[in-house]
XYZ file of C-alpha atoms in Angstrom:
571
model
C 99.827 121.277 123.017
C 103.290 121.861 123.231
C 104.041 118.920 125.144
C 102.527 116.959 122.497
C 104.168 118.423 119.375
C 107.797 118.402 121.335
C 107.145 114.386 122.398
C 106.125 113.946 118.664
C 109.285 115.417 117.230
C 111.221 113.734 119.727
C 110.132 110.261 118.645
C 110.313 111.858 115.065
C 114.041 112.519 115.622
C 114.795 109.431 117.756
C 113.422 106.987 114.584
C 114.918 108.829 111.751
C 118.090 107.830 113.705
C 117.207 104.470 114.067
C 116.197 104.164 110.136
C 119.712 106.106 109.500
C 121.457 103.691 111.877
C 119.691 100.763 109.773
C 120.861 102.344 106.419
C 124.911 101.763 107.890
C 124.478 98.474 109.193
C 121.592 95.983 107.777
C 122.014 93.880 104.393
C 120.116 91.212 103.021
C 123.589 89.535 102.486
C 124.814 87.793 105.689
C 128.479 87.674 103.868
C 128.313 91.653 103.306
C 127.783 92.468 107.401
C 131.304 92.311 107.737
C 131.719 95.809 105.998
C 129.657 97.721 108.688
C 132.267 99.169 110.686
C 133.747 100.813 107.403
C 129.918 102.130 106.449
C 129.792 105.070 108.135
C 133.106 106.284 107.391
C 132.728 105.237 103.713
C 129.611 107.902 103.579
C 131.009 110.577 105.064
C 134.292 110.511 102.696
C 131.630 109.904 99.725
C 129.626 112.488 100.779
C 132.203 115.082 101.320
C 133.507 114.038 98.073
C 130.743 115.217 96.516
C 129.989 118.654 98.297
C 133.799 119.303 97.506
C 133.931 118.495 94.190
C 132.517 119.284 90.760
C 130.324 116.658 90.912
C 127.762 118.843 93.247
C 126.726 120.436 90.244
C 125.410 116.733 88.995
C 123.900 116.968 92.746
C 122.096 120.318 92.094
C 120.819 118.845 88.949
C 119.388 115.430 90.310
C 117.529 117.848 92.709
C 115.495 119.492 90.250
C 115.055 116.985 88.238
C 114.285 114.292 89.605
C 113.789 114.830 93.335
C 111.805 117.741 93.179
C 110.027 117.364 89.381
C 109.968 113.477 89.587
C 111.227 113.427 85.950
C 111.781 109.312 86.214
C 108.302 108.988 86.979
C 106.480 111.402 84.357
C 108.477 109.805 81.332
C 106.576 106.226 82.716
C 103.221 107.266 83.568
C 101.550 110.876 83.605
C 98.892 109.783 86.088
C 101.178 108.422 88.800
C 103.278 111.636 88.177
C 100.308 114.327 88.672
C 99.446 112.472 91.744
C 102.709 112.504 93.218
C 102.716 116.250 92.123
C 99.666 117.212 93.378
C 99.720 115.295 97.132
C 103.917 116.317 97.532
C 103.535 119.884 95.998
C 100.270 120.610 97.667
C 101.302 119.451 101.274
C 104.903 121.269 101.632
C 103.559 124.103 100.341
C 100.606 123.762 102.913
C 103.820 122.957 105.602
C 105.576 126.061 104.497
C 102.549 128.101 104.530
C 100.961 127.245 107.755
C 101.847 123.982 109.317
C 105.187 125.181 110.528
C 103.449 127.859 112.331
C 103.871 131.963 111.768
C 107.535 132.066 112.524
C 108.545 129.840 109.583
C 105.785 130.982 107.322
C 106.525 134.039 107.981
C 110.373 133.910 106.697
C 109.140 132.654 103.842
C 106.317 135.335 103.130
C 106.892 138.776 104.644
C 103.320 140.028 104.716
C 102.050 136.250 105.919
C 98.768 136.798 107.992
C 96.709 133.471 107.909
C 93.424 135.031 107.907
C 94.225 137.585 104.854
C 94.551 136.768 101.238
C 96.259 134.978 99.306
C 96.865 132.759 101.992
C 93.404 131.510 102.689
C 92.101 131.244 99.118
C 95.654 128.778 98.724
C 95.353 127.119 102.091
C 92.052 125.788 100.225
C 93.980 125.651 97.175
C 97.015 123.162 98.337
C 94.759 120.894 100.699
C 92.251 120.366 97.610
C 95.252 119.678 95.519
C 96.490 116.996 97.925
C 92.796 115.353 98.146
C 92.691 114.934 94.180
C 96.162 113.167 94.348
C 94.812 111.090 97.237
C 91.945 110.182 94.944
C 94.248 109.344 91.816
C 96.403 106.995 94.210
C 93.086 105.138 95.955
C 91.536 104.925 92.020
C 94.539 103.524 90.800
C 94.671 100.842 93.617
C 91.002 99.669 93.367
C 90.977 99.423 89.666
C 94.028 97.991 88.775
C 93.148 94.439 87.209
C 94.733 91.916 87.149
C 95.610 93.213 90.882
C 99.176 93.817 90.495
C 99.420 96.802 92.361
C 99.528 95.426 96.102
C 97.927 97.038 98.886
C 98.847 96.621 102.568
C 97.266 98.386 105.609
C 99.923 100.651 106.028
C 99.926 101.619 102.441
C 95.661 102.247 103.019
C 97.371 103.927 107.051
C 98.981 106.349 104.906
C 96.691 107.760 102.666
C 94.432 107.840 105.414
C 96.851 109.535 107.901
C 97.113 112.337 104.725
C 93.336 112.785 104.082
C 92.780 112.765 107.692
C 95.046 116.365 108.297
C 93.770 117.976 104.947
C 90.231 116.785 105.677
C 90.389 117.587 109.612
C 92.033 121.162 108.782
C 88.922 121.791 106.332
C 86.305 120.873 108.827
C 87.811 123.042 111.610
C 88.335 126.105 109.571
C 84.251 125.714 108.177
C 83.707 125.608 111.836
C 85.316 128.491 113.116
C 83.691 129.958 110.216
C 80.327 129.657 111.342
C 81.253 129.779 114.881
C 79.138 132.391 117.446
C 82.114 131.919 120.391
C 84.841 132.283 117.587
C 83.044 135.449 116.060
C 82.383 137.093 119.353
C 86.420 136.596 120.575
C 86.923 138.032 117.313
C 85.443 141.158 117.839
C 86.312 141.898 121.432
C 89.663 140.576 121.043
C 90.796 142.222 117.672
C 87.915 144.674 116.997
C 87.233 145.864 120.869
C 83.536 145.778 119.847
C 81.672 144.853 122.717
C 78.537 147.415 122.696
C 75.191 146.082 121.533
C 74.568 148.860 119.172
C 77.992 147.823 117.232
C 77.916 144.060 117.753
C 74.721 143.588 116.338
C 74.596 144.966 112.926
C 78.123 143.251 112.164
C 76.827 140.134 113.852
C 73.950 140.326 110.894
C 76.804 141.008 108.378
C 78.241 138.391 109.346
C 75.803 135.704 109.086
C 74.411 137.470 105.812
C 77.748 137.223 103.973
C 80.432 135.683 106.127
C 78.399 132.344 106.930
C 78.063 132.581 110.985
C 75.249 130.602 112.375
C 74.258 133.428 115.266
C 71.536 132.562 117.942
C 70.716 135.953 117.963
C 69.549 136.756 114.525
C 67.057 134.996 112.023
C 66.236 135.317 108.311
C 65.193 137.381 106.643
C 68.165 139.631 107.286
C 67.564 143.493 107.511
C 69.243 145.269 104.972
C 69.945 148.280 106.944
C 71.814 146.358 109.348
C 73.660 144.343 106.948
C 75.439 147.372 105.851
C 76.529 149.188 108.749
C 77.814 145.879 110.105
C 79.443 146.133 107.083
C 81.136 149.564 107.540
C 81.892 148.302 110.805
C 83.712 145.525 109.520
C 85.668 147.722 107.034
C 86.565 149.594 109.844
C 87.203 146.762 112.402
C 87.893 143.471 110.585
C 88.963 143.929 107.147
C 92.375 144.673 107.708
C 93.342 141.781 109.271
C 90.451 138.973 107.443
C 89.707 138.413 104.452
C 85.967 137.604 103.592
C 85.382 134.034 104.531
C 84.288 133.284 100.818
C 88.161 133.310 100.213
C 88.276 129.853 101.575
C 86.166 128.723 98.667
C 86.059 124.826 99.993
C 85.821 125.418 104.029
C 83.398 128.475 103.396
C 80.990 125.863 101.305
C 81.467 123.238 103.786
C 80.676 125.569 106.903
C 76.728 125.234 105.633
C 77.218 121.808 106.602
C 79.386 121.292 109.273
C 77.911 124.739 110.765
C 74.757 123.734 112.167
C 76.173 120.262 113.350
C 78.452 122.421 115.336
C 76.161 124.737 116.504
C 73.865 122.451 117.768
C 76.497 120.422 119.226
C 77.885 123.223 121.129
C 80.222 125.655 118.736
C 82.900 126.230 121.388
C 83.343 122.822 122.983
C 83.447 121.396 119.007
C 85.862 124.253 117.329
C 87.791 123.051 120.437
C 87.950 119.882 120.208
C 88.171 119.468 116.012
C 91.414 121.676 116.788
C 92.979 118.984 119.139
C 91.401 116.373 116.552
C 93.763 118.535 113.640
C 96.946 118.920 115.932
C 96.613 114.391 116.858
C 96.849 114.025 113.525
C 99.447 116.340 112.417
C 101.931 115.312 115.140
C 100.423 111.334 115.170
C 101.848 111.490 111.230
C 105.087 113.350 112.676
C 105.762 110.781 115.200
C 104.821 107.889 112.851
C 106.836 109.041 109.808
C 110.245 107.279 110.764
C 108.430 104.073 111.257
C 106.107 103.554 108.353
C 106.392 103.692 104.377
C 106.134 107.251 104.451
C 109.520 107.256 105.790
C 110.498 107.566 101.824
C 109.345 111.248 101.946
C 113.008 110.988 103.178
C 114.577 108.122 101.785
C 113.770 108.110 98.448
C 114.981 111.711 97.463
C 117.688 110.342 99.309
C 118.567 107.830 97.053
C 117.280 109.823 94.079
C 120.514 111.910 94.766
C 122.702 109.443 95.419
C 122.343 107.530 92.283
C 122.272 111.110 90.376
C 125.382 111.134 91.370
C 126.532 107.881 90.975
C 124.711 107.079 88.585
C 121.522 104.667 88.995
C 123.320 101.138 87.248
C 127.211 102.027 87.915
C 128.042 99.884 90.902
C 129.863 102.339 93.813
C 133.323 102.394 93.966
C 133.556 101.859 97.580
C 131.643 97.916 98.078
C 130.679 99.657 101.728
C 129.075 102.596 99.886
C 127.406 100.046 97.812
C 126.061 98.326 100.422
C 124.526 101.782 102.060
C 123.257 102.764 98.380
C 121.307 99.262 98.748
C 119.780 99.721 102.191
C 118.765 103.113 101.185
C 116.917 101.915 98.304
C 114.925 99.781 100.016
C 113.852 102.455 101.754
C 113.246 104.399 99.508
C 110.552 101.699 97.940
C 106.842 103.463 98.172
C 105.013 100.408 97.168
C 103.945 102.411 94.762
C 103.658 98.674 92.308
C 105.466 100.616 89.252
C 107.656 97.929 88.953
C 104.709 95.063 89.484
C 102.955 96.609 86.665
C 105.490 96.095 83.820
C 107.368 92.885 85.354
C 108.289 90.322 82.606
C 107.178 87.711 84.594
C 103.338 88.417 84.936
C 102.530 85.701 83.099
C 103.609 83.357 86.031
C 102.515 85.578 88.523
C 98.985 85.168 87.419
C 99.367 81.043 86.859
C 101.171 80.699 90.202
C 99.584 83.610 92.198
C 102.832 83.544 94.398
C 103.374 87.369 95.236
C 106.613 87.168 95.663
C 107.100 86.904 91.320
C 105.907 90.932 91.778
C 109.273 93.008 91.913
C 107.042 94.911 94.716
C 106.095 92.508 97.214
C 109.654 91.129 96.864
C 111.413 94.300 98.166
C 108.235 94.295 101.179
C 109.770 91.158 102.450
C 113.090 92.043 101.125
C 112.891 94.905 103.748
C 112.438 92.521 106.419
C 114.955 90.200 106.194
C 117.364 93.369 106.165
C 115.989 94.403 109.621
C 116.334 90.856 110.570
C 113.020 90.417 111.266
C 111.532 86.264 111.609
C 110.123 85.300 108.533
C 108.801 81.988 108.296
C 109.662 78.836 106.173
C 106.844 79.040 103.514
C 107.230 83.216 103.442
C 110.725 81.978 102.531
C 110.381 79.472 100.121
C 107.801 81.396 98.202
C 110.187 84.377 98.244
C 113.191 82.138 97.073
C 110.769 80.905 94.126
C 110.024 84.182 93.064
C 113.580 85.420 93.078
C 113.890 82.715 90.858
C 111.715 82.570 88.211
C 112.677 86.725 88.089
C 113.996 86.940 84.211
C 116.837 89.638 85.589
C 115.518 91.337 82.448
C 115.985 94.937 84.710
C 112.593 96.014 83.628
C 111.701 97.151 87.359
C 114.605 99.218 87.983
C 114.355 101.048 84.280
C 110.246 102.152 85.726
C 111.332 102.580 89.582
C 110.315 106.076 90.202
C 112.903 105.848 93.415
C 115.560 105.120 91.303
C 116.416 101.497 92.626
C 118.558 98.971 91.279
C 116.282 95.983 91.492
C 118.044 93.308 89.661
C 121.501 93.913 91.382
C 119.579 93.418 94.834
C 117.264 90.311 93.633
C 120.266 88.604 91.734
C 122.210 88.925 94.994
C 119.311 87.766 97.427
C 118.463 84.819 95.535
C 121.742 83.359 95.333
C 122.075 83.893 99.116
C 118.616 82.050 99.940
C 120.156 79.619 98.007
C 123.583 79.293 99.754
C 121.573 79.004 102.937
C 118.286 77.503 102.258
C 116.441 74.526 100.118
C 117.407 74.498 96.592
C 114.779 75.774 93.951
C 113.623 73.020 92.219
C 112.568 75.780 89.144
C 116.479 76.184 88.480
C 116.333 72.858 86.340
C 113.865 74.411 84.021
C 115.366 77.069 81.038
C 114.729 79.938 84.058
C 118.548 79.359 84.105
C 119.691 80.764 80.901
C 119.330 84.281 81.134
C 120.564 84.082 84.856
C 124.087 82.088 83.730
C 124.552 85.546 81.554
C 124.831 87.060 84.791
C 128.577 87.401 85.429
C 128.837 88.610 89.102
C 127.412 84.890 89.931
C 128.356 82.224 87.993
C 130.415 80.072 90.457
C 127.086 80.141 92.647
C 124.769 79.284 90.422
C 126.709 76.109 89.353
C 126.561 74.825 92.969
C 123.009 75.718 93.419
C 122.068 74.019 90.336
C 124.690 70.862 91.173
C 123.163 70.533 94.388
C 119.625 70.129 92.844
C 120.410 67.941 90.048
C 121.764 65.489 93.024
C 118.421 66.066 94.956
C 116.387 64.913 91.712
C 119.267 62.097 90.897
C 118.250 60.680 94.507
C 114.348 61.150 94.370
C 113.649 59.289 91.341
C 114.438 55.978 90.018
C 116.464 56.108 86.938
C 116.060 53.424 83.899
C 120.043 52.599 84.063
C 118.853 51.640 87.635
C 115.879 49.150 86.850
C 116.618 45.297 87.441
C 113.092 44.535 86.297
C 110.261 46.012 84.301
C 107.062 45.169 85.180
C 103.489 46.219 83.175
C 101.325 48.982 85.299
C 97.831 50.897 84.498
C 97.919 53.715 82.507
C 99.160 56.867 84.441
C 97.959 60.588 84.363
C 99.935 62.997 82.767
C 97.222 65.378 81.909
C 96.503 63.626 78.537
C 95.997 59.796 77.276
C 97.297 60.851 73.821
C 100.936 58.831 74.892
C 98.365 55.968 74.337
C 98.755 56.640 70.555
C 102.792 55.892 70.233
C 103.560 52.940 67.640
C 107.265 53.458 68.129
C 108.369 55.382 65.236
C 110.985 57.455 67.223
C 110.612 60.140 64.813
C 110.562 62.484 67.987
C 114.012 60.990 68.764
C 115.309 61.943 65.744
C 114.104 65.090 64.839
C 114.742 66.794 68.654
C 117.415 68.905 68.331
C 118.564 68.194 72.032
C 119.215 64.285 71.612
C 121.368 65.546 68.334
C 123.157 68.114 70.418
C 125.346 65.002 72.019
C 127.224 62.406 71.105
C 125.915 60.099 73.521
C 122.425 61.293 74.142
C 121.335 58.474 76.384
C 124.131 59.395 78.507
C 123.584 62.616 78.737
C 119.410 62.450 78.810
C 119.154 59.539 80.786
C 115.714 58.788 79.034
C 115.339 59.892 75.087
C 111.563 61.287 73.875
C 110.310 57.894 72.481
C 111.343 56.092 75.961
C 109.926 58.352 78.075
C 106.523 57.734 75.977
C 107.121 54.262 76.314
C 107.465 54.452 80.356
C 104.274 56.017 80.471
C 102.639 53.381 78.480
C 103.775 50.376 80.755
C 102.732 52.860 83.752
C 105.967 53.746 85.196
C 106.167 57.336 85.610
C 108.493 57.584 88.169
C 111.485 57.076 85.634
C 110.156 59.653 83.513
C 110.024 62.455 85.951
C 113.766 61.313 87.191
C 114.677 61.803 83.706
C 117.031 64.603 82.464
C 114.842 64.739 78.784
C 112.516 66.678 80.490
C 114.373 69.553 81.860
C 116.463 69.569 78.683
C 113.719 69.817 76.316
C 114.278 73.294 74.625
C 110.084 73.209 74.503
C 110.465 73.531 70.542
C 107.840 71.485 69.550
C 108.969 69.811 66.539
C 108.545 66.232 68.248
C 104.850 67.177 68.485
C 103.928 68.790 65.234
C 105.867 65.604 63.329
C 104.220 63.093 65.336
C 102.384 60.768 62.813
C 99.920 59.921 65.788
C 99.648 63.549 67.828
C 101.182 62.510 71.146
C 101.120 65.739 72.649
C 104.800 65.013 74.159
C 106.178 69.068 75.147
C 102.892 69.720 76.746
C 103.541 65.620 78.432
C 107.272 66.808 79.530
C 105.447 70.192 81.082
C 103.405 68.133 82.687
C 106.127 65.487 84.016
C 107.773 68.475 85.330
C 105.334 69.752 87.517
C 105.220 66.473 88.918
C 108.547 66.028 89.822
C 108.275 69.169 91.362
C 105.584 68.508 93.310
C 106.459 65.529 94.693
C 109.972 66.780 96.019
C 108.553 69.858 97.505
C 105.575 67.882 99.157
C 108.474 65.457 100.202
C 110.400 68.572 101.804
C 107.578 69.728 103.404
């Protein structure tokens, strides 16, 4: 067993070195890996800055706060928060109290004796705790609708992992409980009560009150019996175990697992549901560094860090900035927080594109840091999301981890873009709130230069036409177009066309024209047309049409189109 737990802490140690290693040197910015060399020293002169300074009082704080008392997280949601309390409170204080074996549990509580109360009533106590917060998390995932709160196998491999221990620990405790092999070691080992005459009447206290399955003795249970076992126990046992109804759960659970055990063979199975407890414990040891419950130590990692900092002022030192970043993704526990109040739902559940959720974004996000592949369509769907993101910071304001979202999806996106296919959704009025973003301005007028010529090249323009020729109807998801006697009074009450001087210019196409186009059947002018992109989706030109041409929800439609047609042409 101790080769086991020291392997386990060795590959514990080895990949909490790797993730530390990964904090210094990956980015999701290839421009930003230039600053790696001057990482490491950057966080050692930030984090001596901090111990050495008054600002470890701000430090001291953030602990408390919100590391230990997850105050981000209570002020959003009280359910999330008792879960969190109840499955991190329940198993350090299990860890403290018996995990880390005698030694440390000891330091921590001078008269510490496993078997003696209060220790097993709160051994009971913590795990039960942990299995209520285990339930709140798994309820929460099954029942959120619409499903915005993601679940992958690894998220499912944790909880599991977490049950498994508390569950595992439960069962072998109701075992040894109502073991016959455990109960006599007990008494020659601790008692030295080996003659018949003694081992028999506390053999019947024992199975009357303390829940041993004997083969020996049978109900009904003689009285007499049952109390000198009992004086023997006082004598014998008492002062170093409690009474096994102290462990209120395992003690109820021993009159099930007990005769399942017994008739399996009490020994071999108390044996073996030990070994069964220890996999676990040091499988979840070894597999901590390398799985989402890594943020057990990254996220009160970056908790402090931004206490410090604080969580929107960018670092002083870009390097430091860049390890503040790694460590918050991280620090992500899919926990879907962020999913749940994103501003851009509403085209989550019209696309169903994952990648809209601030969630799954960091998932991927996480790969392309660790420079893992990631294919084409993984890419372009996580580009498109990044996208049609609002930047409206929603997801950083709920992150119980304390991550600054929209400073890492504002940077990725414009770096898929530098590198990648332009997003054809950067035409549509998705651009406005990201031109207010000041960091990127330069980038996003290339990005969106470079599309407008991929569009300008696609489509055939009506400056361009040499001929017009007379075509069937086309779809546009309504015939109403068919209605148009050529008033133009969607011309002149749109408040684009009047925004310019030179509209046709500027438009390419105005409203009435573009109805017009569709009614001689040539669509592909209209969709090359810069109308449709500029349309501020008012609706005036549709509530004062005399005839009801339904012309925004035609533009919409015209939009798609276009967009449909260059991405099937890319693909």
């Amino acid at each position: 067993m101790k080769v086991l737990v020291g392997l386990s802490l060795l590959v514990f140690l080895v990949g909490v070195s790797y993730r530390l290693y990964g904090w210094l040197t990956q980015t999701v910015l290839t421009t930003d890996r230039t600053a790696s060399p001057g990482r490491l020293p950057s966080a050692l002169k930030g984090l001596m800055g901090t111990v050495f300074s008054g600002e470890l009082l701000t430090l001291v704080k953030t602990f408390f706060t919100d590391v230990l008392f997850q105050k981000r997280l209570l002020s959003k949601s009280a359910l999330r928060w008792a879960a969190h309390s109840l499955i991190f409170f329940g198993f350090i204080a299990l860890l403290l109290m018996h995990g880390l074996g005698t030694g440390v549990s000891e330091f921590f509580f001078s008269d510490y004796l496993s078997t003696m109360q209060p220790y097993l009533s709160l051994r009971n106590l913590f795990g039960l705790m942990v299995l209520v917060g285990l339930g709140i998390a798994i309820y929460r995932r099954l029942t959120d609708k619409p499903q915005r709160v993601k679940s992958y196998a690894s998220d499912w491999l944790a909880i599991a992992m977490v049950g498994a221990i508390i569950l595992s620990g439960m069962v072998l405790e109701s075992s040894k409980i109502s073991s016959y092999s455990a109960f006599t070691t007990m008494a020659e080992d601790y008692g030295d009560i080996t003659e018949p005459d003694e081992l028999m009447p506390l053999e019947t206290y024992w199975a009357a009150e303390h829940g041993l399955i004997s083969p020996n003795i049978a109900k009904p249970y003689d009285p007499a019996l049952i109390e000198e076992g009992r004086e023997i126990a006082g004598d014998a046992c008492m002062e170093c175990h409690a009474p096994a109804q102290s462990a209120f759960i395992s003690y109820s659970l021993a009159k099930v697992v007990g005769p399942i055990v017994s008739g399996l063979g009490d020994e071999g199975m108390v044996n073996f549901l030990f070994y069964l407890h220890i996999i676990f414990c040091v499988g979840l040891l070894a597999w901590l560094p390398f799985s989402k419950m890594f943020h057990v130590i990254a996220t009160p990692t970056s908790l402090l860090i931004n206490g410090v900092m604080g969580f929107k002022e960018p670092a002083k030192d870009p390097a430091n900035e860049l390890n503040r970043r790694m460590i918050g993704l991280s620090a992500c526990t899919h926990c879907g927080s962020c999913s749940e109040l994103c501003s851009s739902l509403m085209f989550y559940e019209s696309f169903q594109n994952d990648f809209i959720l601030p969630s799954e974004k960091v998932q991927i996000l996480k790969k392309v840091a660790a420079g893992q592949n990631v294919d084409d369509q993984t890419l372009a769907n996580l580009q498109k999301g990044l996208y049609i993101c609002t930047s409206c910071d929603r997801c950083s304001e709920v992150c119980p981890s304390g991550i600054n979202l929209r400073e890492l999806f504002i940077s990725s996106r414009y770096q898929l873009l530098s590198q990648g296919i332009p997003e054809t959704s950067m035409l549509s009025h998705f651009s406005f709130p990201l031109s207010l973003t000041r960091n990127f301005i330069d980038d996003h007028k290339n990005a969106l230069k470079k599309l407008e010529k991929i569009f300008k090249e696609s489509f055939t323009r009506l400056k361009d036409l040499t001929s017009v020729t007379v075509s069937d109807p086309v779809q546009v998801g309504t015939t109403s177009y068919q209605s148009c006697y050529s008033c133009q009074r969607c011309t002149n009450i749109c408040p684009v066309v009047r925004l310019y001087d030179d509209p046709e210019a500027e438009l390419d196409m105005l409203p009435h024209q573009i109805i017009f186009s569709l009614g001689i059947g040539n669509k592909e002018i209209a969709m090359g047309s810069q109308m449709i992109w500029s349309c501020s989706t008012c609706y005036l030109c549709q509530e004062h049409c005399p005839n009801k041409v339904e012309l925004t929800d035609i533009f919409y439609n015209l939009k798609n189109a276009a967009i449909k047609q260059i991405e099937g042409g890319r693909a």
